[in-house]
Coordinates of C-alpha atoms in Angstrom, one line a residue:
X1 CA 33.2 28.1 -157.5
X2 CA 36.2 29.3 -159.8
X3 CA 37.2 32.2 -159.3
X4 CA 37.6 34.8 -162.3
X5 CA 40.2 36.1 -163.9
X6 CA 39.9 39.6 -166.2
X7 CA 41.9 40.2 -168.6
X8 CA 41.6 43.1 -171.2
X9 CA 43.9 43.2 -173.1
X10 CA 44.8 40.7 -175.8
X11 CA 46.7 38.1 -174.8
X12 CA 48.0 34.3 -176.8
X13 CA 44.9 31.5 -176.4
X14 CA 48.0 30.1 -174.8
X15 CA 47.2 32.0 -171.3
X16 CA 43.0 31.0 -171.9
X17 CA 43.6 27.5 -171.6
X18 CA 46.2 27.4 -168.8
X19 CA 43.9 29.6 -166.6
X20 CA 40.6 27.2 -167.3
X21 CA 43.0 24.0 -166.7
X22 CA 44.1 24.9 -163.5
X23 CA 40.4 25.6 -162.6
X24 CA 40.1 28.9 -162.9
X25 CA 36.9 31.8 -165.3
X26 CA 39.4 33.7 -168.1
X27 CA 36.9 36.7 -168.2
X28 CA 38.5 38.4 -171.8
X29 CA 36.4 42.1 -172.0
X30 CA 38.9 43.1 -174.2
X31 CA 38.0 47.2 -175.8
X32 CA 36.4 47.9 -172.4
X33 CA 36.1 51.6 -171.5
X34 CA 37.4 51.7 -167.5
X35 CA 33.4 52.0 -166.3
X36 CA 32.6 49.0 -167.9
X37 CA 36.5 47.5 -166.4
X38 CA 34.8 48.1 -163.0
X39 CA 32.0 45.8 -163.9
X40 CA 33.8 43.5 -164.5
X41 CA 36.6 43.9 -162.1
X42 CA 34.8 43.7 -159.0
X43 CA 33.7 39.8 -159.4
X44 CA 37.5 39.0 -160.1
X45 CA 40.1 37.1 -158.2
X46 CA 42.9 38.3 -160.4
X47 CA 43.5 40.4 -163.4
X48 CA 45.5 40.0 -166.5
X49 CA 46.8 43.7 -168.8
X50 CA 49.4 44.7 -170.6
X51 CA 50.5 47.9 -172.1
X52 CA 46.9 49.1 -173.2
X53 CA 44.6 49.4 -169.6
X54 CA 45.7 51.8 -167.3
X55 CA 45.5 50.6 -163.6
X56 CA 43.7 53.5 -161.1
X57 CA 43.6 53.5 -157.3
X58 CA 39.7 54.4 -158.9
X59 CA 39.5 50.9 -160.3
X60 CA 40.8 49.0 -157.6
X61 CA 39.0 50.0 -154.7
X62 CA 36.1 48.8 -157.1
X63 CA 37.6 45.4 -156.9
X64 CA 36.4 43.9 -153.6
X65 CA 37.6 40.1 -154.2
X66 CA 40.9 42.1 -156.3
X67 CA 44.8 40.2 -155.4
X68 CA 46.2 39.8 -157.9
X69 CA 47.4 41.9 -161.0
X70 CA 49.3 40.0 -163.2
X71 CA 51.0 42.1 -166.1
X72 CA 52.0 40.2 -169.4
X73 CA 55.4 41.6 -169.7
X74 CA 58.3 43.5 -168.4
X75 CA 56.5 47.0 -167.3
X76 CA 53.9 48.0 -164.8
X77 CA 53.8 51.9 -166.5
X78 CA 50.2 51.5 -166.8
X79 CA 49.9 50.7 -162.4
X80 CA 49.2 52.1 -160.1
X81 CA 52.1 49.8 -157.7
X82 CA 51.5 52.1 -154.5
X83 CA 48.2 51.9 -154.7
X84 CA 47.8 47.9 -155.5
X85 CA 51.0 48.0 -152.5
X86 CA 48.6 49.8 -150.0
X87 CA 45.3 47.8 -150.8
X88 CA 47.3 44.4 -150.5
X89 CA 47.3 43.3 -153.8
X90 CA 50.3 41.9 -155.8
X91 CA 51.3 43.2 -158.7
X92 CA 53.1 40.8 -160.7
X93 CA 55.3 41.0 -164.8
X94 CA 57.7 38.9 -166.9
X95 CA 60.3 40.0 -165.7
X96 CA 62.5 37.2 -167.4
X97 CA 59.8 36.9 -170.9
X98 CA 62.1 39.0 -172.8
X99 CA 65.6 38.8 -171.5
X100 CA 67.5 37.5 -175.0
X101 CA 65.1 39.2 -176.4
X102 CA 66.0 42.1 -175.6
X103 CA 69.9 41.7 -175.4
X104 CA 69.7 40.9 -179.0
X105 CA 68.2 44.0 -179.7
X106 CA 71.0 46.0 -177.5
X107 CA 73.0 44.0 -179.1
X108 CA 71.7 44.9 -182.7
X109 CA 71.5 48.0 -181.2
X110 CA 75.0 48.8 -181.2
X111 CA 75.9 46.6 -184.1
X112 CA 73.7 49.4 -186.1
X113 CA 75.2 52.3 -184.0
X114 CA 78.8 51.9 -185.1
X115 CA 78.3 51.2 -188.9
X116 CA 75.4 53.4 -189.7
X117 CA 73.3 51.1 -190.3
X118 CA 70.1 53.1 -190.2
X119 CA 71.5 57.3 -192.1
X120 CA 73.8 53.8 -194.2
X121 CA 69.8 52.7 -195.7
X122 CA 68.4 56.2 -195.5
X123 CA 70.7 56.9 -197.9
X124 CA 70.1 54.6 -200.1
X125 CA 66.5 54.4 -199.8
X126 CA 67.1 58.5 -201.3
X127 CA 68.3 57.3 -204.4
X128 CA 71.7 58.0 -203.2
X129 CA 75.1 55.8 -203.3
X130 CA 77.2 57.8 -200.2
X131 CA 79.8 53.7 -199.4
X132 CA 82.3 56.4 -198.7
X133 CA 80.1 58.3 -196.1
X134 CA 79.1 55.4 -194.1
X135 CA 82.1 53.5 -192.8
X136 CA 80.9 53.4 -190.0
X137 CA 83.9 51.1 -187.0
X138 CA 84.4 48.7 -186.3
X139 CA 83.6 47.2 -183.2
X140 CA 86.3 44.4 -183.5
X141 CA 89.1 45.6 -180.3
X142 CA 87.1 48.5 -178.5
X143 CA 85.8 49.3 -175.5
X144 CA 81.8 48.6 -174.4
X145 CA 81.2 49.5 -171.1
X146 CA 78.4 47.8 -169.7
X147 CA 76.1 50.3 -166.6
X148 CA 74.5 47.2 -165.3
X149 CA 75.1 44.0 -165.0
X150 CA 71.9 41.8 -164.4
X151 CA 70.5 39.5 -166.6
X152 CA 70.5 41.3 -169.8
X153 CA 73.2 43.3 -168.9
X154 CA 74.9 40.1 -168.6
X155 CA 74.0 38.6 -171.6
X156 CA 75.0 41.9 -173.9
X157 CA 78.4 41.4 -172.3
X158 CA 78.2 37.3 -173.1
X159 CA 78.0 38.6 -177.1
X160 CA 79.5 41.3 -177.3
X161 CA 82.5 39.7 -176.5
X162 CA 83.0 37.5 -179.0
X163 CA 83.4 40.4 -181.4
X164 CA 86.9 40.5 -179.7
X165 CA 85.2 44.2 -177.7
X166 CA 87.0 44.4 -174.3
X167 CA 83.6 44.2 -172.5
X168 CA 84.0 47.1 -169.0
X169 CA 80.5 46.9 -166.0
X170 CA 79.7 48.6 -163.0
X171 CA 77.4 47.3 -161.0
X172 CA 77.2 47.5 -157.4
X173 CA 75.6 45.1 -156.8
X174 CA 77.9 42.0 -158.5
X175 CA 80.3 40.1 -156.7
X176 CA 84.5 40.7 -158.5
X177 CA 84.0 36.2 -158.6
X178 CA 80.8 37.0 -161.1
X179 CA 82.7 39.0 -163.5
X180 CA 85.2 37.7 -163.9
X181 CA 83.1 34.2 -164.4
X182 CA 81.4 36.0 -167.2
X183 CA 84.6 38.7 -168.1
X184 CA 83.3 41.4 -167.6
X185 CA 86.2 43.5 -165.8
X186 CA 84.1 45.5 -162.5
X187 CA 85.6 48.8 -162.4
X188 CA 83.6 52.8 -161.3
X189 CA 81.2 53.9 -162.6
X190 CA 84.0 56.6 -163.9
X191 CA 86.4 54.5 -164.7
X192 CA 83.8 52.9 -167.5
X193 CA 82.1 56.8 -168.2
X194 CA 86.3 56.8 -169.4
X195 CA 86.9 54.0 -171.0
X196 CA 84.2 53.2 -173.0
X197 CA 83.8 53.7 -176.4
X198 CA 79.8 52.8 -176.0
X199 CA 78.0 52.7 -173.1
X200 CA 74.8 50.4 -173.1
X201 CA 72.3 51.3 -170.5
X202 CA 70.8 48.2 -168.0
X203 CA 69.9 49.1 -165.6
X204 CA 65.7 49.7 -163.4
X205 CA 64.9 53.8 -163.6
X206 CA 64.5 54.4 -159.6
X207 CA 65.2 57.7 -157.8
X208 CA 69.6 56.2 -157.7
X209 CA 69.4 56.4 -161.2
X210 CA 67.1 58.9 -163.0
X211 CA 69.9 61.7 -164.1
X212 CA 72.8 59.3 -164.0
X213 CA 73.7 59.4 -167.7
X214 CA 74.0 63.3 -167.4
X215 CA 75.9 67.3 -168.8
X216 CA 78.8 65.7 -166.0
X217 CA 79.0 62.5 -166.7
X218 CA 79.2 63.0 -170.9
X219 CA 82.1 65.6 -170.5
X220 CA 84.2 62.6 -168.5
X221 CA 83.5 60.2 -171.5
X222 CA 85.6 59.7 -174.6
X223 CA 84.7 62.1 -176.8
X224 CA 83.3 60.5 -179.7
X225 CA 81.4 57.9 -177.4
X226 CA 78.7 56.1 -178.8
X227 CA 75.3 55.4 -176.7
X228 CA 72.9 52.8 -176.1
X229 CA 69.9 52.8 -173.8
X230 CA 67.6 50.2 -174.4
X231 CA 66.5 50.0 -170.6
X232 CA 64.0 53.5 -170.1
X233 CA 64.1 57.7 -170.6
X234 CA 65.2 58.7 -167.3
X235 CA 68.4 57.5 -166.8
X236 CA 69.8 59.8 -169.4
X237 CA 69.8 62.9 -169.5
X238 CA 67.9 63.9 -172.1
X239 CA 69.0 67.5 -173.1
X240 CA 72.0 66.7 -171.7
X241 CA 72.4 64.1 -174.3
X242 CA 71.3 66.6 -177.0
X243 CA 74.3 69.0 -176.8
X244 CA 76.5 66.1 -176.0
X245 CA 75.7 65.3 -179.6
X246 CA 75.0 69.3 -181.0
X247 CA 79.4 69.1 -179.6
X248 CA 80.6 66.1 -181.2
X249 CA 81.8 64.8 -176.9
X250 CA 78.7 62.3 -178.2
X251 CA 79.1 61.2 -182.0
X252 CA 76.5 58.8 -181.5
X253 CA 73.3 57.6 -179.5
X254 CA 70.4 55.8 -179.3
X255 CA 67.0 55.0 -177.3
X256 CA 64.4 52.9 -177.5
X257 CA 62.4 52.9 -174.2
X258 CA 60.1 50.1 -174.0
X259 CA 60.3 49.2 -170.0
X260 CA 60.3 50.3 -166.5
X261 CA 61.0 49.0 -162.9
X262 CA 59.7 45.7 -162.3
X263 CA 58.1 45.7 -158.8
X264 CA 60.5 43.7 -156.9
X265 CA 58.5 40.1 -155.3
X266 CA 60.8 38.8 -153.8
X267 CA 59.6 38.0 -150.7
X268 CA 56.7 37.0 -152.5
X269 CA 58.5 34.3 -154.4
X270 CA 60.3 33.2 -151.3
X271 CA 57.0 33.2 -148.9
X272 CA 56.4 30.1 -151.6
X273 CA 58.9 27.3 -151.0
X274 CA 58.0 24.8 -148.9
X275 CA 61.3 24.9 -145.7
X276 CA 60.2 28.9 -145.1
X277 CA 56.4 28.2 -145.0
X278 CA 56.2 27.1 -141.2
X279 CA 58.8 29.5 -139.4
X280 CA 56.9 32.4 -141.9
X281 CA 53.9 31.3 -139.9
X282 CA 55.6 30.9 -136.2
X283 CA 57.3 34.9 -137.5
X284 CA 53.4 35.3 -137.9
X285 CA 51.9 35.0 -134.1
X286 CA 55.9 36.0 -132.5
X287 CA 54.9 39.7 -134.1
X288 CA 50.5 39.0 -132.6
X289 CA 52.2 38.3 -129.3
X290 CA 54.6 41.3 -129.3
X291 CA 51.6 43.4 -130.8
X292 CA 49.9 42.7 -128.1
X293 CA 51.7 42.6 -125.3
X294 CA 53.5 46.2 -126.6
X295 CA 50.0 48.5 -125.2
X296 CA 52.0 52.0 -126.1
X297 CA 52.7 53.8 -129.5
X298 CA 56.0 51.8 -131.8
X299 CA 58.8 53.7 -133.0
X300 CA 60.9 50.4 -134.5
X301 CA 60.6 46.1 -134.7
X302 CA 62.6 44.7 -135.1
X303 CA 63.2 41.1 -136.6
X304 CA 66.7 38.7 -135.6
X305 CA 66.3 35.6 -137.1
X306 CA 68.8 33.2 -136.2
X307 CA 70.5 29.5 -137.2
X308 CA 70.2 28.1 -141.2
X309 CA 66.9 28.6 -142.4
X310 CA 66.1 31.3 -141.4
X311 CA 69.5 33.4 -141.7
X312 CA 68.5 32.4 -145.1
X313 CA 65.3 34.3 -145.5
X314 CA 65.8 37.3 -143.1
X315 CA 63.8 39.4 -145.5
X316 CA 60.1 37.6 -145.7
X317 CA 61.0 36.1 -142.3
X318 CA 60.6 40.4 -140.8
X319 CA 58.1 40.5 -143.4
X320 CA 55.7 38.7 -142.0
X321 CA 56.8 39.2 -138.9
X322 CA 55.8 42.6 -139.0
X323 CA 52.5 42.1 -140.7
X324 CA 51.3 40.1 -137.5
X325 CA 52.9 43.0 -135.1
X326 CA 50.2 45.4 -137.8
X327 CA 47.8 42.9 -137.5
X328 CA 47.0 44.9 -133.2
X329 CA 47.5 48.6 -134.3
X330 CA 46.5 49.8 -138.1
X331 CA 42.4 49.5 -138.8
X332 CA 43.4 48.1 -142.9
X333 CA 43.4 44.7 -143.8
X334 CA 47.5 43.4 -143.2
X335 CA 48.9 41.9 -145.9
X336 CA 52.5 40.7 -146.9
X337 CA 52.7 43.7 -149.6
X338 CA 50.7 46.2 -147.9
X339 CA 52.8 45.6 -144.1
X340 CA 56.5 47.7 -144.6
X341 CA 54.0 50.5 -147.4
X342 CA 51.3 50.8 -143.8
X343 CA 54.2 50.2 -140.9
X344 CA 56.0 53.3 -142.2
X345 CA 53.2 55.8 -142.8
X346 CA 52.5 55.0 -139.3
X347 CA 56.1 55.7 -138.8
X348 CA 56.9 52.3 -137.6
X349 CA 60.6 51.7 -138.7
X350 CA 62.0 47.8 -139.7
X351 CA 64.9 45.9 -139.3
X352 CA 66.2 42.9 -140.1
X353 CA 69.0 41.6 -138.3
X354 CA 71.0 38.3 -139.6
X355 CA 73.0 35.7 -137.0
X356 CA 74.4 32.3 -135.2
X357 CA 73.6 31.5 -132.7
X358 CA 71.1 31.4 -129.9
X359 CA 70.2 30.8 -126.3
X360 CA 68.7 27.9 -124.7
X361 CA 70.6 25.3 -127.7
X362 CA 68.0 25.5 -130.3
X363 CA 69.1 25.5 -133.7
X364 CA 66.2 27.5 -135.7
X365 CA 64.9 31.2 -133.6
X366 CA 63.0 34.2 -134.4
X367 CA 63.0 37.2 -132.1
X368 CA 60.8 40.0 -132.1
X369 CA 62.1 43.7 -130.3
X370 CA 59.1 46.3 -130.3
X371 CA 60.5 49.8 -128.9
X372 CA 58.5 52.4 -128.3
X373 CA 57.6 55.8 -129.1
X374 CA 58.0 57.6 -125.9
X375 CA 61.3 57.9 -125.3
X376 CA 60.7 54.5 -122.5
X377 CA 63.8 52.3 -123.4
X378 CA 62.0 49.6 -121.9
X379 CA 61.4 47.3 -125.1
X380 CA 59.5 44.0 -125.6
X381 CA 60.8 41.0 -126.3
X382 CA 59.2 37.2 -127.4
X383 CA 60.6 34.6 -129.5
X384 CA 60.6 32.2 -131.2
X385 CA 61.1 28.1 -132.6
X386 CA 60.1 25.0 -134.3
X387 CA 60.0 21.9 -132.3
X388 CA 59.3 18.5 -135.2
X389 CA 60.3 21.0 -138.0
X390 CA 56.1 22.9 -138.4
X391 CA 55.4 23.1 -134.6
X392 CA 55.5 26.6 -134.3
X393 CA 56.6 27.3 -130.4
X394 CA 56.0 30.1 -127.6
X395 CA 59.8 30.2 -125.9
X396 CA 60.5 33.1 -124.2
X397 CA 59.2 36.7 -122.8
X398 CA 61.2 39.8 -122.2
X399 CA 63.3 38.0 -119.5
X400 CA 61.4 34.8 -119.0
X401 CA 62.4 31.9 -121.4
X402 CA 62.6 28.0 -121.0
X403 CA 59.0 28.2 -122.2
X404 CA 57.8 26.6 -124.6
X405 CA 53.7 27.4 -124.9
X406 CA 52.0 27.0 -129.1
X407 CA 50.8 30.8 -129.8
X408 CA 47.5 29.6 -130.9
X409 CA 44.1 30.1 -129.3
X410 CA 43.4 32.4 -127.0
X411 CA 47.2 32.8 -124.5
X412 CA 46.6 35.1 -121.2
X413 CA 50.1 35.9 -120.7
X414 CA 51.6 37.3 -116.7
X415 CA 54.1 38.8 -114.4
X416 CA 54.4 37.5 -110.6
X417 CA 55.4 37.6 -107.8
X418 CA 58.6 33.9 -107.4
X419 CA 56.9 32.8 -104.6
X420 CA 54.6 29.8 -104.2
X421 CA 50.9 29.9 -104.0
X422 CA 50.8 32.9 -106.8
X423 CA 49.5 30.2 -109.9
X424 CA 47.6 28.3 -107.2
X425 CA 46.1 31.8 -107.1
X426 CA 46.0 32.6 -110.3
X427 CA 43.9 29.6 -111.1
X428 CA 42.4 30.0 -108.5
X429 CA 40.8 33.5 -110.5
X430 CA 40.1 32.1 -113.9
X431 CA 38.1 28.6 -112.2
X432 CA 35.5 31.5 -110.1
X433 CA 35.7 33.4 -113.9
X434 CA 34.3 29.9 -115.8
X435 CA 38.0 29.8 -117.7
X436 CA 39.2 26.5 -118.1
X437 CA 42.6 26.5 -119.2
X438 CA 44.3 24.5 -122.2
X439 CA 48.4 24.4 -121.0
X440 CA 50.2 25.8 -118.9
X441 CA 53.7 26.8 -119.2
X442 CA 56.2 28.8 -116.9
X443 CA 58.8 30.7 -117.6
X444 CA 62.0 32.3 -114.9
X445 CA 64.4 34.7 -115.4
X446 CA 67.1 32.2 -113.6

C-alpha cells in the first residue's frame, strides 16, 4: 500500500507530481485547523510544510506512522525540533534552495544601504528632489566584513569583490587555503569589526552566535560602520544597535530575518552513502553486543574507528554504535536521529576517536568501549571488521581476540579457564538443555 504524504501548506504542483512518480500518495490539506490536521497526520508517513503550519509535540504524538517532516524552505522555526528528535523523527529542510537568492539579496541590501536608495525613493515619492542629500557612498575601495563564510557568505564575498571591495572574513572552520581561493582575507572577529566599512552577517542563530554583535562589539567598529543582517534576528543585539545608531557609531543598518537555524542532517546524509552502509550494520551490531554484555549503568561509550573508510565516516558510525548500545537500555524506540538525545537524557557520554593503526593485520576495524557509572575502571570492549567487503564479523571481546564470529542470531559469550575439557563441558550443558550449536569460535589472550 502506498505511503501517504501529508502536505499542509501550498507548494508547487511539481511536488505532488514527484511524490506520485515515486509511488507515494499526496494528501493535500490546506487551511486546516490543528484538530483536522491531527486526523490526517495519523496515517501519514511524511509531512511537508512551509511556514504556515506549526508542528507541535502534541501534533506529532497523533502521528503513529510518521517518519519525516520536510520543510519546503530554509527555516524550521515552526517545527518543534527537540520534540521531533526525541521521537526519532527526521526533520529536513532545503538549505541550498535559496543560497543564490539570499546572497543576491544581501548584496542588493548592501548597495541600497551604501547608496541610500530607500531614503531617496521615499523623498522622491513625497514630491521632493533632494539630490545632494542622498549622495551615499561608493563601495569601491571600501572594506566588507563577512561574518560566517559558509555557502551564502562565500557567494556574497564573490559578488562584492567584483565591485573592488576588500573582503575580510571571519569563520571558525574556514581554512586559510580556502579563504585564499575565495579571495577573502581571514581575520579574527575583533579585527574584522575594527577594519570593516560594512559588516554583513551570514551565520545561523545558536548559543554561540546569539548576541554576537552587541554593544561592546559595535563600539569596536569603525565610526560610521554599516550593518547588514540577512541571516537571523538575535545575532545582532537590537537594543544595542539602536543605541549605536542614535550616537552614529553605526550610520546605517538593515535587518531582514527570514530564516532560522536548519537541522543538521549530516549524519543522515552520510548514512545514505553505499560504502558506509555495511559499516553501519557492523557498528550497530557491535553496540548491541557491548550493550548486552555490560551489566551495570553506563557512563561513557567510546567508538574507535580504524582504517580509511571507518575514519571517514566516524561521526555517523559512532551514532550507529550508540543506537545499538541503547537498544537494550532504553524502552523507547531508538534510531539514528534520537540516539544522541536519549544518551544525554540517560547520562551516557558519547566519545568518538579516529585512528589508522589496527591490530591483527585488519585494514578496517571498529571498536566499541563501554565504561560503567559505578566508579569501576573496568571496561567492556568489543571490536569488529568486515570480511569480503560487507560480511560483519566480531573479532574481539575484551582481552580475547582472534575471533571470527558473525554478530547475528543468538550468541552465547562465556569465559572459562584455559585448560582441557572446558569446551566439552559447555557443549554438554547446552546439549542437555536441547540447544544446538550452529557455530563456535574461541578467543585467547595469548
